Amino acid sequence: MTEVSYINPLSNEGRTIIRSYGDLNQIFSEDETLIDICTHTPNQKISDESFIPKSYYDLAFKRVQWAIEKKNNRNFTQSEFEFLTNSDLYTQDVVTFHILCQAIAIQFNVGSPETRLFVESQGTLIIERLSKIPPMTRAEIIDEVLNEVKIDGAISWKSLKEIIASKKLKLTDLLIDDGDIILQQDDFIERFSGEFHDRNPERMYNILIGDKVKEQILSRLIMQKTEEYIKRIKEMSARVEIHPAILKISEELKKFIPDEISKYNQYYAGSGGIYGSVKGGKLNPDAFPPCIQETVKGVSSGGRNDAIVLLLTSFASYARLYPRIFASDESVKVSDMDPDLKITENEILPLIFDAADKCSPPLFDDQPQEKINIISKLGFGMHERLDINHEGETKWYTPMSCEKIKIHLPNLCHPDKSCKGINNPLSCYGRRKYQLDNAPKDES
């Protein structure tokens, strides 16, 4: 039988599992039951023992690794993570879910890419797990979970604004009565049975309300509950002492996530390329001038907009794609250097959005329109996403000069010796990167 907590780890059943778990220090110990369940999961790849988590600690990091690979790895292999869809693992899954929520809450902002990665992966995992449950059991478990996640006995269409905006679900897919979404058969028959005189209400329910819609809504609601849970933990963490085991995992996630993403997202891969030849190359954060180093750490409310939209967007895009702009008379577009826009999407925008999330408060939380402004400054018009068909509607802005930074962003301008004789952060980056690339290698 599939347990409710396997789909909704925040359920009453899930909370009971957490309360009865015991000492958190045991998450680092080898667990024979966990190993046995994972090893005997149908279709699980076991040719390499590294595929099998040995402890709850291993399971937590395997889950994060799965989320990263699922999203980024074109050669993703489901059989290496098949145990995550084994319903026998529900107890272990609930514990690791709560551990990760706590570790993420104390290490990252609620709107950070790391938190979004985890929340979105929870929604994806729910859909995958439901797909493996037999139809009759699946219908029962969906109704049971929906009953628990309802607010005041109902689900308002307003709670699904985000998923409707994402176009994963259409408003026209929903049956709405007095602002409430009708999903369950009993509710449907109670409200509408008198409306059908020549048709069977049960049959009409099956026609009007499909299982896929219910699954999408269920997934979205649990994602929303997960984000709210992480937010509550973050607020509480300032008042309560955090368990050392959670602190350890939290610190390791800080390094583990970018290390894993770096295998697929080239910005996180660090240095590379030969900037000294004035050709574009992978960004090297170690060569960033002081003003850019401060910006990527996050900027306080006073200078957020200019720092991210005007300074960082132009700097990162030209430093990566066309560093010789000031030595050239050419008029260029982003697509001249990045024809399929993959570098812009996979390296430049992640850097900019990450810095925006680290601002205080996160830039897009209260000013989501700034994402459009960033796209505009790259030359793609006033749109929410990069689209080659919009290129040229606006111009690709060149980096701010040091003089302008001193005037408009004085809190970011802390010159060091590498800034001497430089009048633009892009030029400073070029010199620093060239020096790093050509520094004698330590052979010790």
Short mmCIF file of C-alpha atoms in Angstrom, two decimals:
data_model
loop_
_atom_site.label_atom_id
_atom_site.label_comp_id
_atom_site.label_asym_id
_atom_site.label_seq_id
_atom_site.Cartn_x
_atom_site.Cartn_y
_atom_site.Cartn_z
CA MET A 1 0.00 0.00 0.00
CA THR A 2 1.25 3.50 -0.84
CA GLU A 3 1.54 5.75 2.19
CA VAL A 4 0.33 9.36 2.13
CA SER A 5 3.73 10.59 3.35
CA TYR A 6 5.39 9.08 0.27
CA ILE A 7 3.59 11.75 -1.78
CA ASN A 8 3.26 14.43 0.89
CA PRO A 9 6.08 14.37 3.46
CA LEU A 10 4.42 17.34 5.20
CA SER A 11 1.31 15.29 5.98
CA ASN A 12 0.21 14.37 9.52
CA GLU A 13 1.68 10.93 8.87
CA GLY A 14 4.98 12.54 7.85
CA ARG A 15 5.12 14.63 11.02
CA THR A 16 4.52 11.49 13.09
CA ILE A 17 7.48 9.80 11.39
CA ILE A 18 9.72 12.77 12.20
CA ARG A 19 8.65 12.91 15.85
CA SER A 20 9.43 9.23 16.33
CA TYR A 21 12.75 9.18 14.45
CA GLY A 22 15.07 9.82 17.40
CA ASP A 23 18.64 11.11 17.48
CA LEU A 24 19.58 12.94 14.29
CA ASN A 25 23.20 11.87 14.67
CA GLN A 26 22.22 8.41 13.41
CA ILE A 27 21.66 9.82 9.89
CA PHE A 28 25.41 9.38 9.29
CA SER A 29 25.38 5.68 10.24
CA GLU A 30 25.07 2.88 7.71
CA ASP A 31 21.49 1.64 7.51
CA GLU A 32 20.98 -1.95 6.36
CA THR A 33 17.26 -1.51 5.72
CA LEU A 34 17.89 1.47 3.46
CA ILE A 35 20.59 -0.40 1.54
CA ASP A 36 18.37 -3.46 1.12
CA ILE A 37 15.38 -1.46 -0.17
CA CYS A 38 17.51 0.49 -2.65
CA THR A 39 19.38 -2.58 -3.87
CA HIS A 40 16.15 -4.50 -4.50
CA THR A 41 14.32 -1.65 -6.23
CA PRO A 42 13.18 -2.87 -9.69
CA ASN A 43 15.31 -1.40 -12.51
CA GLN A 44 17.76 0.14 -10.05
CA LYS A 45 21.32 0.17 -11.42
CA ILE A 46 23.61 -1.61 -8.97
CA SER A 47 26.70 -2.26 -11.12
CA ASP A 48 28.54 0.36 -9.06
CA GLU A 49 28.05 0.44 -5.29
CA SER A 50 28.31 4.25 -5.37
CA PHE A 51 24.79 4.31 -6.88
CA ILE A 52 23.33 2.98 -3.61
CA PRO A 53 23.01 5.33 -0.58
CA LYS A 54 24.36 3.72 2.58
CA SER A 55 22.87 6.14 5.11
CA TYR A 56 20.18 8.79 5.43
CA TYR A 57 22.97 11.34 4.92
CA ASP A 58 23.88 9.67 1.61
CA LEU A 59 20.21 9.56 0.62
CA ALA A 60 19.84 13.32 1.20
CA PHE A 61 22.76 14.15 -1.07
CA LYS A 62 21.67 11.59 -3.67
CA ARG A 63 18.34 13.35 -3.78
CA VAL A 64 19.99 16.73 -4.42
CA GLN A 65 22.27 15.14 -7.03
CA TRP A 66 19.20 13.67 -8.76
CA ALA A 67 17.53 17.11 -8.83
CA ILE A 68 20.61 18.70 -10.43
CA GLU A 69 21.18 15.94 -12.97
CA LYS A 70 17.49 15.68 -13.87
CA LYS A 71 17.46 19.38 -14.70
CA ASN A 72 20.89 19.79 -16.30
CA ASN A 73 22.35 16.51 -17.53
CA ARG A 74 21.38 15.68 -21.11
CA ASN A 75 22.62 12.13 -20.51
CA PHE A 76 20.65 11.71 -17.28
CA THR A 77 20.22 8.05 -16.31
CA GLN A 78 17.06 7.36 -14.30
CA SER A 79 18.19 3.85 -13.35
CA GLU A 80 20.93 5.35 -11.16
CA PHE A 81 18.23 6.99 -8.99
CA GLU A 82 15.33 4.55 -9.36
CA PHE A 83 15.20 3.99 -5.58
CA LEU A 84 13.70 7.49 -5.21
CA THR A 85 10.46 6.14 -6.72
CA ASN A 86 10.29 3.08 -4.46
CA SER A 87 7.30 3.53 -2.12
CA ASP A 88 8.91 1.17 0.44
CA LEU A 89 11.36 3.98 1.13
CA TYR A 90 8.71 6.36 2.46
CA THR A 91 10.04 6.55 6.04
CA GLN A 92 13.60 7.27 4.95
CA ASP A 93 12.34 9.72 2.32
CA VAL A 94 10.30 11.71 4.85
CA VAL A 95 13.28 12.04 7.20
CA THR A 96 15.67 13.17 4.46
CA PHE A 97 13.08 15.60 3.08
CA HIS A 98 12.79 17.34 6.44
CA ILE A 99 16.57 17.30 6.94
CA LEU A 100 17.09 18.96 3.56
CA CYS A 101 14.37 21.56 4.18
CA GLN A 102 16.08 22.57 7.42
CA ALA A 103 19.60 22.58 5.96
CA ILE A 104 18.50 24.62 2.94
CA ALA A 105 16.53 27.07 5.09
CA ILE A 106 19.50 28.04 7.25
CA GLN A 107 21.98 28.25 4.36
CA PHE A 108 20.07 29.90 1.48
CA ASN A 109 17.46 32.60 0.86
CA VAL A 110 13.90 31.41 0.26
CA GLY A 111 14.00 32.73 -3.32
CA SER A 112 17.53 31.50 -4.07
CA PRO A 113 18.32 29.16 -7.00
CA GLU A 114 19.28 26.43 -4.50
CA THR A 115 15.91 26.62 -2.72
CA ARG A 116 14.03 26.77 -6.01
CA LEU A 117 15.95 23.72 -7.23
CA PHE A 118 14.82 21.70 -4.22
CA VAL A 119 11.20 22.92 -4.26
CA GLU A 120 10.81 22.29 -7.98
CA SER A 121 12.42 18.87 -7.67
CA GLN A 122 9.86 17.95 -5.02
CA GLY A 123 7.08 18.67 -7.51
CA THR A 124 8.82 16.64 -10.21
CA LEU A 125 9.33 13.72 -7.84
CA ILE A 126 5.65 13.67 -6.89
CA ILE A 127 4.59 13.40 -10.55
CA GLU A 128 7.11 10.59 -11.17
CA ARG A 129 5.99 8.68 -8.08
CA LEU A 130 2.32 8.98 -8.97
CA SER A 131 3.02 7.65 -12.47
CA LYS A 132 4.34 4.40 -10.98
CA ILE A 133 1.30 3.75 -8.75
CA PRO A 134 -1.48 1.54 -10.22
CA PRO A 135 -4.46 3.66 -11.45
CA MET A 136 -7.00 2.67 -8.78
CA THR A 137 -4.56 3.17 -5.92
CA ARG A 138 -3.30 6.38 -7.51
CA ALA A 139 -6.82 7.88 -7.57
CA GLU A 140 -7.29 7.03 -3.88
CA ILE A 141 -3.95 8.45 -2.77
CA ILE A 142 -4.48 11.65 -4.79
CA ASP A 143 -7.87 12.26 -3.14
CA GLU A 144 -6.45 11.49 0.29
CA VAL A 145 -3.56 13.93 -0.15
CA LEU A 146 -5.80 16.62 -1.64
CA ASN A 147 -8.10 16.39 1.37
CA GLU A 148 -5.13 17.14 3.63
CA VAL A 149 -3.68 20.05 1.68
CA LYS A 150 -6.98 21.87 1.23
CA ILE A 151 -7.28 25.23 2.95
CA ASP A 152 -10.52 25.64 4.92
CA GLY A 153 -11.92 22.62 3.11
CA ALA A 154 -11.36 24.05 -0.37
CA ILE A 155 -8.74 24.90 -2.99
CA SER A 156 -9.00 28.44 -4.35
CA TRP A 157 -8.01 29.08 -7.95
CA LYS A 158 -5.91 32.00 -6.64
CA SER A 159 -3.53 29.52 -4.97
CA LEU A 160 -2.62 28.23 -8.45
CA LYS A 161 -1.78 31.59 -10.06
CA GLU A 162 1.88 30.65 -10.48
CA ILE A 163 1.28 27.34 -12.24
CA ILE A 164 -1.32 28.97 -14.51
CA ALA A 165 1.14 31.77 -15.31
CA SER A 166 3.78 29.14 -16.18
CA LYS A 167 1.33 27.69 -18.75
CA LYS A 168 1.69 24.21 -17.26
CA LEU A 169 -2.00 24.42 -16.51
CA LYS A 170 -4.73 26.45 -18.22
CA LEU A 171 -7.48 28.20 -16.32
CA THR A 172 -9.87 26.63 -18.83
CA ASP A 173 -8.70 23.18 -17.63
CA LEU A 174 -10.23 23.86 -14.23
CA LEU A 175 -13.81 23.50 -13.04
CA ILE A 176 -14.39 26.45 -10.70
CA ASP A 177 -17.46 27.12 -8.54
CA ASP A 178 -17.60 30.25 -6.34
CA GLY A 179 -13.82 30.60 -6.63
CA ASP A 180 -13.16 27.01 -5.48
CA ILE A 181 -11.59 24.41 -7.74
CA ILE A 182 -13.70 21.26 -7.93
CA LEU A 183 -11.46 18.21 -8.09
CA GLN A 184 -13.01 15.34 -6.15
CA GLN A 185 -15.94 13.25 -7.26
CA ASP A 186 -17.99 13.60 -4.06
CA ASP A 187 -17.67 17.38 -4.19
CA PHE A 188 -18.60 17.41 -7.89
CA ILE A 189 -21.72 15.29 -7.41
CA GLU A 190 -22.82 17.28 -4.35
CA ARG A 191 -22.62 20.55 -6.28
CA PHE A 192 -23.71 19.54 -9.79
CA SER A 193 -25.67 16.28 -9.75
CA GLY A 194 -28.93 18.22 -10.19
CA GLU A 195 -27.59 19.84 -13.35
CA PHE A 196 -27.45 16.59 -15.35
CA HIS A 197 -30.86 15.22 -16.30
CA ASP A 198 -29.93 12.85 -19.10
CA ARG A 199 -26.30 12.03 -18.23
CA ASN A 200 -24.58 10.07 -15.49
CA PRO A 201 -22.89 12.53 -13.03
CA GLU A 202 -20.01 10.12 -12.41
CA ARG A 203 -19.33 9.87 -16.13
CA MET A 204 -19.47 13.66 -16.49
CA TYR A 205 -17.00 13.99 -13.62
CA ASN A 206 -14.52 11.74 -15.43
CA ILE A 207 -14.93 13.78 -18.63
CA LEU A 208 -14.61 17.22 -17.06
CA ILE A 209 -11.93 16.59 -14.46
CA GLY A 210 -8.96 14.55 -15.63
CA ASP A 211 -6.35 12.79 -13.50
CA LYS A 212 -3.50 14.81 -15.04
CA VAL A 213 -5.04 18.07 -13.85
CA LYS A 214 -5.43 16.70 -10.33
CA GLU A 215 -1.82 15.50 -10.32
CA GLN A 216 -0.49 18.87 -11.49
CA ILE A 217 -2.50 20.72 -8.86
CA LEU A 218 -1.44 18.29 -6.14
CA SER A 219 2.20 18.67 -7.14
CA ARG A 220 1.93 22.47 -7.19
CA LEU A 221 0.23 22.64 -3.80
CA ILE A 222 2.90 20.51 -2.14
CA MET A 223 5.62 22.64 -3.75
CA GLN A 224 3.90 25.66 -2.26
CA LYS A 225 3.67 23.98 1.17
CA THR A 226 7.36 23.03 0.94
CA GLU A 227 8.37 26.62 0.23
CA GLU A 228 6.23 27.88 3.11
CA TYR A 229 7.79 25.26 5.41
CA ILE A 230 11.33 26.34 4.45
CA LYS A 231 10.36 29.96 5.08
CA ARG A 232 9.03 29.11 8.57
CA ILE A 233 12.22 27.23 9.41
CA LYS A 234 14.32 30.19 8.29
CA GLU A 235 12.34 32.53 10.53
CA MET A 236 12.63 30.13 13.49
CA SER A 237 16.36 29.52 12.98
CA ALA A 238 17.12 32.97 14.36
CA ARG A 239 15.52 31.99 17.68
CA VAL A 240 16.36 28.31 18.16
CA GLU A 241 19.59 26.31 18.29
CA ILE A 242 20.22 24.27 15.14
CA HIS A 243 21.22 20.63 15.52
CA PRO A 244 24.91 20.04 14.60
CA ALA A 245 23.91 17.37 12.05
CA ILE A 246 21.77 19.91 10.19
CA LEU A 247 24.55 22.49 10.33
CA LYS A 248 27.01 19.97 8.87
CA ILE A 249 24.71 19.12 5.96
CA SER A 250 23.94 22.79 5.42
CA GLU A 251 27.62 23.70 5.09
CA GLU A 252 28.28 20.77 2.76
CA LEU A 253 25.33 21.70 0.53
CA LYS A 254 26.87 25.14 0.09
CA LYS A 255 29.80 23.49 -1.71
CA PHE A 256 28.08 20.40 -3.10
CA ILE A 257 25.40 22.19 -5.16
CA PRO A 258 27.71 24.50 -7.16
CA ASP A 259 30.24 21.67 -7.59
CA GLU A 260 27.55 19.44 -9.11
CA ILE A 261 26.05 22.21 -11.23
CA SER A 262 29.52 23.09 -12.53
CA LYS A 263 29.52 19.82 -14.47
CA TYR A 264 26.75 21.20 -16.66
CA ASN A 265 26.64 24.99 -16.10
CA GLN A 266 29.89 26.50 -17.30
CA TYR A 267 29.75 29.66 -15.18
CA TYR A 268 30.28 27.62 -12.03
CA ALA A 269 33.20 25.83 -13.62
CA GLY A 270 35.40 28.83 -12.80
CA SER A 271 38.38 29.88 -14.88
CA GLY A 272 39.22 28.91 -18.42
CA GLY A 273 39.92 30.43 -21.82
CA ILE A 274 42.58 33.01 -22.69
CA TYR A 275 41.34 36.50 -21.99
CA GLY A 276 44.69 38.02 -22.85
CA SER A 277 44.08 37.22 -26.51
CA VAL A 278 40.94 39.43 -26.30
CA LYS A 279 38.75 36.47 -27.17
CA GLY A 280 35.72 35.50 -25.14
CA GLY A 281 36.23 32.72 -22.63
CA LYS A 282 34.69 31.21 -19.53
CA LEU A 283 34.29 33.72 -16.74
CA ASN A 284 36.87 33.55 -13.98
CA PRO A 285 35.35 34.95 -10.75
CA ASP A 286 38.85 35.26 -9.23
CA ALA A 287 39.63 37.95 -11.81
CA PHE A 288 36.53 40.06 -11.13
CA PRO A 289 37.38 43.64 -10.09
CA PRO A 290 36.31 44.72 -6.56
CA CYS A 291 33.04 46.33 -7.67
CA ILE A 292 31.92 43.15 -9.46
CA GLN A 293 33.03 40.91 -6.59
CA GLU A 294 30.84 42.98 -4.27
CA THR A 295 27.92 42.85 -6.69
CA VAL A 296 27.90 39.06 -7.10
CA LYS A 297 27.78 38.70 -3.31
CA GLY A 298 24.50 40.62 -3.23
CA VAL A 299 23.74 44.31 -2.82
CA SER A 300 21.55 46.06 -0.25
CA SER A 301 18.27 47.70 -1.25
CA GLY A 302 19.70 51.13 -2.07
CA GLY A 303 21.75 50.11 -5.08
CA ARG A 304 20.28 46.77 -6.13
CA ASN A 305 18.74 47.82 -9.41
CA ASP A 306 21.68 49.70 -10.91
CA ALA A 307 24.21 47.17 -9.63
CA ILE A 308 22.44 44.15 -11.15
CA VAL A 309 20.70 45.58 -14.21
CA LEU A 310 23.20 48.20 -15.38
CA LEU A 311 26.57 47.13 -14.00
CA LEU A 312 26.59 43.33 -13.74
CA THR A 313 24.45 42.54 -16.81
CA SER A 314 26.67 44.47 -19.20
CA PHE A 315 29.92 43.46 -17.51
CA ALA A 316 29.18 39.72 -17.42
CA SER A 317 27.88 39.58 -20.99
CA TYR A 318 30.79 41.47 -22.57
CA ALA A 319 33.44 39.83 -20.36
CA ARG A 320 32.21 36.41 -21.48
CA LEU A 321 31.32 37.12 -25.11
CA TYR A 322 33.17 40.15 -26.43
CA PRO A 323 35.82 41.58 -24.08
CA ARG A 324 37.48 43.65 -26.81
CA ILE A 325 34.45 45.92 -27.26
CA PHE A 326 36.36 49.09 -26.29
CA ALA A 327 39.15 48.30 -28.76
CA SER A 328 36.75 47.75 -31.61
CA ASP A 329 34.78 49.97 -33.94
CA GLU A 330 32.38 47.13 -34.71
CA SER A 331 28.71 47.18 -33.83
CA VAL A 332 27.93 43.73 -32.46
CA LYS A 333 24.98 41.78 -31.10
CA VAL A 334 24.95 38.98 -28.54
CA SER A 335 24.06 36.45 -31.25
CA ASP A 336 27.18 37.40 -33.24
CA MET A 337 29.21 35.79 -30.43
CA ASP A 338 26.61 33.33 -29.16
CA PRO A 339 24.46 32.24 -32.14
CA ASP A 340 22.24 29.76 -30.27
CA LEU A 341 22.23 31.87 -27.05
CA LYS A 342 23.32 28.85 -25.01
CA ILE A 343 26.24 30.68 -23.39
CA THR A 344 23.96 33.57 -22.46
CA GLU A 345 21.32 31.27 -21.01
CA ASN A 346 23.65 28.78 -19.30
CA GLU A 347 26.46 31.02 -18.07
CA ILE A 348 25.64 34.73 -18.12
CA LEU A 349 22.04 34.83 -16.90
CA PRO A 350 22.65 32.34 -14.04
CA LEU A 351 25.42 34.61 -12.73
CA ILE A 352 23.18 37.69 -12.92
CA PHE A 353 20.12 35.98 -11.41
CA ASP A 354 22.19 34.42 -8.65
CA ALA A 355 23.54 37.85 -7.66
CA ALA A 356 19.98 39.24 -7.77
CA ASP A 357 18.80 36.49 -5.41
CA LYS A 358 21.60 37.31 -2.97
CA CYS A 359 20.54 40.96 -2.72
CA SER A 360 18.91 42.16 0.47
CA PRO A 361 16.02 41.79 -0.06
CA PRO A 362 16.26 39.55 -3.16
CA LEU A 363 15.78 41.83 -6.15
CA PHE A 364 13.08 39.89 -7.97
CA ASP A 365 10.95 39.33 -4.86
CA ASP A 366 9.58 42.87 -4.92
CA GLN A 367 10.72 43.99 -8.38
CA PRO A 368 10.13 41.05 -10.78
CA GLN A 369 10.03 43.50 -13.71
CA GLU A 370 13.82 43.85 -13.43
CA LYS A 371 14.16 40.48 -15.18
CA ILE A 372 12.64 42.16 -18.23
CA ASN A 373 15.08 45.06 -17.88
CA ILE A 374 18.00 42.63 -17.81
CA ILE A 375 16.80 41.02 -21.06
CA SER A 376 16.42 44.51 -22.50
CA LYS A 377 19.99 45.51 -21.60
CA LEU A 378 21.24 42.45 -23.49
CA GLY A 379 19.51 43.77 -26.62
CA PHE A 380 16.42 41.54 -26.74
CA GLY A 381 13.67 44.10 -26.07
CA MET A 382 11.21 44.32 -23.19
CA HIS A 383 10.45 40.61 -22.83
CA GLU A 384 10.58 38.04 -20.05
CA ARG A 385 12.81 35.60 -21.95
CA LEU A 386 15.61 35.60 -24.48
CA ASP A 387 14.30 35.18 -28.00
CA ILE A 388 16.48 35.59 -31.07
CA ASN A 389 13.46 37.04 -32.89
CA HIS A 390 13.43 40.02 -30.51
CA GLU A 391 17.12 40.84 -30.82
CA GLY A 392 17.75 44.40 -31.90
CA GLU A 393 14.60 45.84 -30.33
CA THR A 394 16.94 47.37 -27.74
CA LYS A 395 20.71 47.79 -27.73
CA TRP A 396 23.32 45.67 -25.94
CA TYR A 397 24.53 48.06 -23.26
CA THR A 398 28.28 48.40 -22.69
CA PRO A 399 29.69 48.27 -19.13
CA MET A 400 29.52 51.36 -16.91
CA SER A 401 32.75 53.31 -16.58
CA CYS A 402 34.57 53.52 -13.26
CA GLU A 403 33.62 57.22 -13.08
CA LYS A 404 29.91 56.38 -13.36
CA ILE A 405 30.24 53.64 -10.76
CA LYS A 406 31.82 56.13 -8.33
CA ILE A 407 28.89 58.50 -8.88
CA HIS A 408 25.94 56.09 -8.97
CA LEU A 409 27.25 53.12 -6.92
CA PRO A 410 29.86 54.56 -4.54
CA ASN A 411 29.33 51.74 -2.03
CA LEU A 412 30.67 49.25 -4.58
CA CYS A 413 33.76 51.18 -5.60
CA HIS A 414 36.68 50.04 -3.44
CA PRO A 415 39.70 50.21 -5.78
CA ASP A 416 42.71 47.98 -5.19
CA LYS A 417 46.10 47.94 -6.96
CA SER A 418 44.63 46.11 -9.97
CA CYS A 419 42.38 49.14 -10.63
CA LYS A 420 45.28 51.55 -11.05
CA GLY A 421 45.19 53.28 -14.44
CA ILE A 422 41.90 51.58 -15.35
CA ASN A 423 38.72 53.44 -16.37
CA ASN A 424 36.32 50.50 -16.79
CA PRO A 425 35.76 47.27 -14.80
CA LEU A 426 35.89 45.27 -18.04
CA SER A 427 39.45 46.45 -18.67
CA CYS A 428 40.38 45.63 -15.09
CA TYR A 429 38.98 42.12 -15.50
CA GLY A 430 40.98 41.60 -18.70
CA ARG A 431 44.24 42.55 -17.01
CA ARG A 432 43.59 40.48 -13.89
CA LYS A 433 42.54 37.42 -15.87
CA TYR A 434 45.55 37.65 -18.14
CA GLN A 435 47.83 37.81 -15.10
CA LEU A 436 46.14 34.81 -13.47
CA ASP A 437 46.26 32.77 -16.66
CA ASN A 438 49.95 33.47 -17.13
CA ALA A 439 51.10 33.26 -13.51
CA PRO A 440 53.84 30.65 -12.84
CA LYS A 441 52.34 27.34 -11.81
CA ASP A 442 53.18 26.09 -8.33
CA GLU A 443 54.88 22.74 -8.84
CA SER A 444 55.19 21.89 -5.17
#
